Tab-separated table of C-alpha atoms in Angstrom:
chain	number	residue	atom	x	y	z
A	1	ALA	CA	-10.618	6.664	-12.990
A	2	GLN	CA	-8.462	7.650	-10.045
A	3	SER	CA	-4.717	7.796	-10.548
A	4	VAL	CA	-1.517	9.212	-9.107
A	5	ALA	CA	1.742	10.012	-10.825
A	6	GLN	CA	5.213	10.227	-9.363
A	7	PRO	CA	7.263	11.970	-12.045
A	8	GLU	CA	10.685	11.233	-10.550
A	9	ASP	CA	12.130	7.732	-10.402
A	10	GLN	CA	14.878	8.897	-8.051
A	11	VAL	CA	15.596	11.927	-5.900
A	12	ASN	CA	19.067	12.610	-4.534
A	13	VAL	CA	19.652	14.974	-1.628
A	14	ALA	CA	22.469	15.706	0.793
A	15	GLU	CA	21.954	14.978	4.472
A	16	GLY	CA	20.651	18.042	6.291
A	17	ASN	CA	19.097	19.564	3.178
A	18	PRO	CA	15.339	19.794	2.630
A	19	LEU	CA	13.750	17.110	0.486
A	20	THR	CA	10.672	17.000	-1.723
A	21	VAL	CA	9.148	13.930	-3.358
A	22	LYS	CA	6.521	14.852	-5.912
A	23	CYS	CA	3.062	13.389	-6.488
A	24	THR	CA	0.196	14.559	-8.678
A	25	TYR	CA	-3.268	13.076	-8.697
A	26	SER	CA	-6.323	12.735	-10.902
A	27	VAL	CA	-9.633	11.967	-9.207
A	28	SER	CA	-13.341	12.423	-9.637
A	29	GLY	CA	-14.705	13.808	-6.418
A	30	ASN	CA	-12.791	14.466	-3.215
A	31	PRO	CA	-9.248	13.086	-3.116
A	32	TYR	CA	-8.117	10.839	-0.293
A	33	LEU	CA	-4.340	10.760	-0.543
A	34	PHE	CA	-1.649	8.770	1.245
A	35	TRP	CA	2.115	8.473	1.473
A	36	TYR	CA	3.866	5.217	2.355
A	37	VAL	CA	7.560	4.340	2.646
A	38	GLN	CA	9.147	0.986	1.859
A	39	TYR	CA	12.547	-0.130	3.091
A	40	PRO	CA	14.378	-2.995	1.320
A	41	ASN	CA	12.619	-6.355	1.657
A	42	ARG	CA	9.963	-4.832	3.880
A	43	GLY	CA	6.280	-4.000	3.669
A	44	LEU	CA	4.881	-0.496	3.408
A	45	GLN	CA	4.917	1.879	6.366
A	46	PHE	CA	2.260	4.572	6.624
A	47	LEU	CA	3.581	8.139	6.772
A	48	LEU	CA	0.565	10.424	6.456
A	49	LYS	CA	-2.758	11.019	4.743
A	50	TYR	CA	-4.949	13.857	3.509
A	51	ILE	CA	-8.688	13.498	3.875
A	52	THR	CA	-9.924	17.043	4.412
A	53	GLY	CA	-8.972	20.180	6.302
A	54	ASP	CA	-5.558	21.831	6.478
A	55	ASN	CA	-3.527	21.694	3.305
A	56	LEU	CA	-0.352	20.958	5.276
A	57	VAL	CA	-0.445	17.468	6.731
A	58	LYS	CA	2.085	16.387	9.334
A	59	GLY	CA	3.090	12.751	9.597
A	60	SER	CA	5.597	10.321	11.032
A	61	TYR	CA	9.383	10.733	11.252
A	62	GLY	CA	9.248	14.501	10.628
A	63	PHE	CA	7.603	14.203	7.212
A	64	GLU	CA	4.837	16.478	6.017
A	65	ALA	CA	2.898	16.856	2.790
A	66	GLU	CA	1.317	19.822	1.091
A	67	PHE	CA	-2.042	19.367	-0.605
A	68	ASN	CA	-2.594	21.769	-3.497
A	69	LYS	CA	-6.003	21.484	-5.116
A	70	SER	CA	-5.354	23.907	-7.964
A	71	GLN	CA	-2.205	22.057	-8.999
A	72	THR	CA	-3.647	18.613	-8.098
A	73	SER	CA	-0.483	17.842	-6.181
A	74	PHE	CA	0.400	16.211	-2.873
A	75	HIS	CA	4.155	16.580	-2.472
A	76	LEU	CA	5.998	14.954	0.419
A	77	LYS	CA	8.493	17.141	2.244
A	78	LYS	CA	10.982	17.108	5.088
A	79	PRO	CA	12.964	20.130	6.284
A	80	SER	CA	16.195	18.233	6.973
A	81	ALA	CA	16.943	14.868	5.363
A	82	LEU	CA	18.629	11.980	7.167
A	83	VAL	CA	20.651	9.179	5.605
A	84	SER	CA	18.154	6.792	7.207
A	85	ASP	CA	15.361	8.367	5.108
A	86	SER	CA	16.820	6.600	2.053
A	87	ALA	CA	14.037	4.302	0.860
A	88	LEU	CA	11.277	3.875	-1.721
A	89	TYR	CA	8.338	6.248	-1.347
A	90	PHE	CA	4.852	5.629	-2.711
A	91	CYS	CA	1.990	8.050	-3.171
A	92	ALA	CA	-1.497	6.519	-3.259
A	93	VAL	CA	-5.110	7.566	-3.734
A	94	ARG	CA	-8.157	5.784	-2.420
A	95	ASP	CA	-10.306	4.500	-5.263
A	96	SER	CA	-13.683	5.246	-3.716
A	97	ARG	CA	-15.411	5.506	-0.360
A	98	ASN	CA	-16.921	2.052	-0.738
A	99	THR	CA	-13.672	0.152	-0.728
A	100	ASP	CA	-10.233	0.280	0.877
A	101	LYS	CA	-8.619	-0.110	-2.545
A	102	LEU	CA	-5.563	2.099	-2.920
A	103	ILE	CA	-4.105	3.028	-6.286
A	104	PHE	CA	-0.370	3.489	-6.002
A	105	GLY	CA	2.117	5.466	-8.014
A	106	THR	CA	5.224	3.852	-9.435
A	107	GLY	CA	7.365	4.954	-6.524
A	108	THR	CA	10.278	7.338	-6.051
A	109	ARG	CA	13.591	6.172	-4.704
A	110	LEU	CA	15.045	8.702	-2.265
A	111	GLN	CA	18.796	8.607	-1.802
A	112	VAL	CA	20.231	10.771	0.973
A	113	PHE	CA	24.007	11.196	0.809
A	114	PRO	CA	26.122	11.876	3.929
B	1	ASP	CA	0.205	-4.394	19.949
B	2	ALA	CA	1.293	-6.671	17.134
B	3	GLY	CA	1.070	-5.339	13.616
B	4	VAL	CA	-0.164	-7.179	10.570
B	5	THR	CA	1.519	-10.565	10.310
B	6	GLN	CA	1.966	-12.694	7.207
B	7	SER	CA	3.188	-16.214	6.598
B	8	PRO	CA	5.284	-17.592	5.151
B	9	THR	CA	8.010	-14.995	4.647
B	10	HIS	CA	9.372	-16.612	1.525
B	11	LEU	CA	8.053	-19.298	-0.765
B	12	ILE	CA	9.411	-21.040	-3.840
B	13	LYS	CA	7.028	-22.899	-6.139
B	14	THR	CA	7.121	-24.307	-9.656
B	15	ARG	CA	4.813	-23.465	-12.528
B	16	GLY	CA	1.399	-25.076	-12.297
B	17	GLN	CA	1.465	-25.485	-8.536
B	18	HIS	CA	-0.936	-23.957	-6.036
B	19	VAL	CA	-0.029	-21.609	-3.159
B	20	THR	CA	-1.783	-20.348	-0.023
B	21	LEU	CA	-0.668	-17.182	1.742
B	22	ARG	CA	-1.907	-16.198	5.177
B	23	CYS	CA	-2.502	-12.919	6.941
B	24	SER	CA	-3.520	-11.899	10.455
B	25	PRO	CA	-4.793	-8.326	10.834
B	26	ILE	CA	-4.133	-5.893	13.640
B	27	SER	CA	-6.358	-6.667	16.619
B	28	GLY	CA	-9.720	-4.928	16.190
B	29	HIS	CA	-9.382	-4.485	12.425
B	30	LYS	CA	-12.160	-6.111	10.443
B	31	SER	CA	-10.939	-5.449	6.925
B	32	VAL	CA	-8.131	-7.207	5.082
B	33	SER	CA	-6.851	-6.290	1.643
B	34	TRP	CA	-4.328	-8.075	-0.562
B	35	TYR	CA	-1.885	-6.436	-2.964
B	36	GLN	CA	0.662	-7.776	-5.435
B	37	GLN	CA	3.917	-5.882	-5.859
B	38	VAL	CA	6.050	-6.893	-8.806
B	39	LEU	CA	9.684	-5.821	-8.635
B	40	GLY	CA	10.089	-2.192	-9.628
B	41	GLN	CA	6.384	-1.357	-9.498
B	42	GLY	CA	3.837	-0.052	-7.030
B	43	PRO	CA	1.467	-2.465	-5.302
B	44	GLN	CA	-1.596	-3.570	-7.264
B	45	PHE	CA	-4.893	-4.247	-5.483
B	46	ILE	CA	-6.147	-7.839	-5.627
B	47	PHE	CA	-8.971	-8.201	-3.056
B	48	GLN	CA	-10.598	-6.620	-0.044
B	49	TYR	CA	-12.610	-8.574	2.518
B	50	TYR	CA	-14.687	-7.015	5.235
B	51	GLU	CA	-16.650	-9.007	7.771
B	52	LYS	CA	-15.963	-12.143	5.699
B	53	GLU	CA	-17.499	-10.704	2.556
B	54	GLU	CA	-15.702	-9.571	-0.575
B	55	ARG	CA	-15.887	-5.810	-0.840
B	56	GLY	CA	-13.577	-5.261	-3.775
B	57	ARG	CA	-11.735	-7.137	-6.480
B	58	GLY	CA	-8.900	-5.946	-8.686
B	59	ASN	CA	-8.087	-6.886	-12.263
B	60	PHE	CA	-6.676	-10.338	-11.583
B	61	PRO	CA	-7.623	-13.690	-13.174
B	62	ASP	CA	-9.859	-16.229	-11.504
B	63	ARG	CA	-6.774	-18.211	-10.509
B	64	PHE	CA	-6.615	-15.770	-7.610
B	65	SER	CA	-9.092	-16.231	-4.771
B	66	ALA	CA	-9.309	-15.286	-1.123
B	67	ARG	CA	-11.409	-15.684	1.950
B	68	GLN	CA	-11.712	-14.225	5.420
B	69	PHE	CA	-12.319	-16.213	8.569
B	70	PRO	CA	-14.473	-15.396	11.637
B	71	ASN	CA	-11.373	-14.150	13.487
B	72	TYR	CA	-10.770	-11.737	10.522
B	73	SER	CA	-7.608	-13.484	9.367
B	74	SER	CA	-7.410	-14.142	5.664
B	75	GLU	CA	-5.962	-16.461	3.049
B	76	LEU	CA	-4.978	-15.679	-0.515
B	77	ASN	CA	-4.931	-18.646	-2.873
B	78	VAL	CA	-3.333	-18.752	-6.296
B	79	ASN	CA	-3.834	-21.744	-8.588
B	80	ALA	CA	-1.883	-22.850	-11.653
B	81	LEU	CA	1.064	-20.612	-10.878
B	82	LEU	CA	2.766	-18.755	-13.698
B	83	LEU	CA	6.237	-17.256	-13.792
B	84	GLY	CA	4.601	-13.828	-13.814
B	85	ASP	CA	3.052	-14.485	-10.403
B	86	SER	CA	6.485	-14.041	-8.827
B	87	ALA	CA	6.092	-11.003	-6.597
B	88	LEU	CA	5.841	-9.651	-3.073
B	89	TYR	CA	2.307	-10.229	-1.779
B	90	LEU	CA	1.230	-7.665	0.761
B	91	CYS	CA	-1.619	-7.849	3.203
B	92	ALA	CA	-3.114	-4.725	4.764
B	93	SER	CA	-5.692	-4.284	7.481
B	94	SER	CA	-7.918	-1.428	8.606
B	95	PHE	CA	-10.964	-0.722	10.743
B	96	SER	CA	-12.849	0.154	7.538
B	97	ARG	CA	-15.627	1.940	9.335
B	98	ALA	CA	-18.483	3.188	7.207
B	99	TYR	CA	-18.046	6.679	5.751
B	100	ARG	CA	-14.538	6.998	7.172
B	101	THR	CA	-11.225	6.872	5.380
B	102	ASP	CA	-9.309	4.640	7.720
B	103	THR	CA	-5.633	4.024	7.254
B	104	GLN	CA	-4.467	0.677	5.926
B	105	TYR	CA	-1.504	-0.850	7.727
B	106	PHE	CA	0.633	-3.279	5.799
B	107	GLY	CA	2.360	-6.476	6.815
B	108	PRO	CA	5.931	-7.375	5.854
B	109	GLY	CA	4.783	-9.386	2.845
B	110	THR	CA	5.353	-12.844	1.434
B	111	ARG	CA	7.962	-13.125	-1.288
B	112	LEU	CA	6.753	-15.694	-3.839
B	113	THR	CA	9.156	-17.029	-6.446
B	114	VAL	CA	7.794	-19.216	-9.234
B	115	LEU	CA	10.362	-21.306	-11.118
């Protein structure tokens, strides 16, 4: 069965510093991986996805993610954090090619301090 | 272009009642999926509908049902509400083209509280 794990419940970083939010995956076959962000009392906003190709994926709002097949990881990164990046971040994997079903991790709360 | 819209925004029901949640996809999207997000957890997949047919079903009881209309909008119905059904219900839409991994775009959600 497909699954993703987000090992950190919360990540704290100072504004202007680089940030990393970790995600590892377990899939049979090719992984289709996604990152979403959720602000308080809001739905999920799409940041980026990895389907195939370059291991470094660039997304919205200056975020990028690095796909590492050998380590089965898909970590979300940003070179310089903003206070406004503070939110809940979810990693997800598509269950199969026959359905849109996404399997989400438990989420990581990112807190950026001024 | 408008994003995914959901109604109502908030809803309060009592145990045993029935609820209907509504979703309108992004224009041109033919697939709608429903997710349940309990406080402190990631979203859990409930249903996917594509071209008015069920394409996927998550591990939810038969009290949960859904349908998709000719204009691709969708309804999620929950019967005999339980306290544990209190959650944020998210709708997502995508093109869902064959052999492509299209992005799902989520609506703002409906917050359901069961008393």
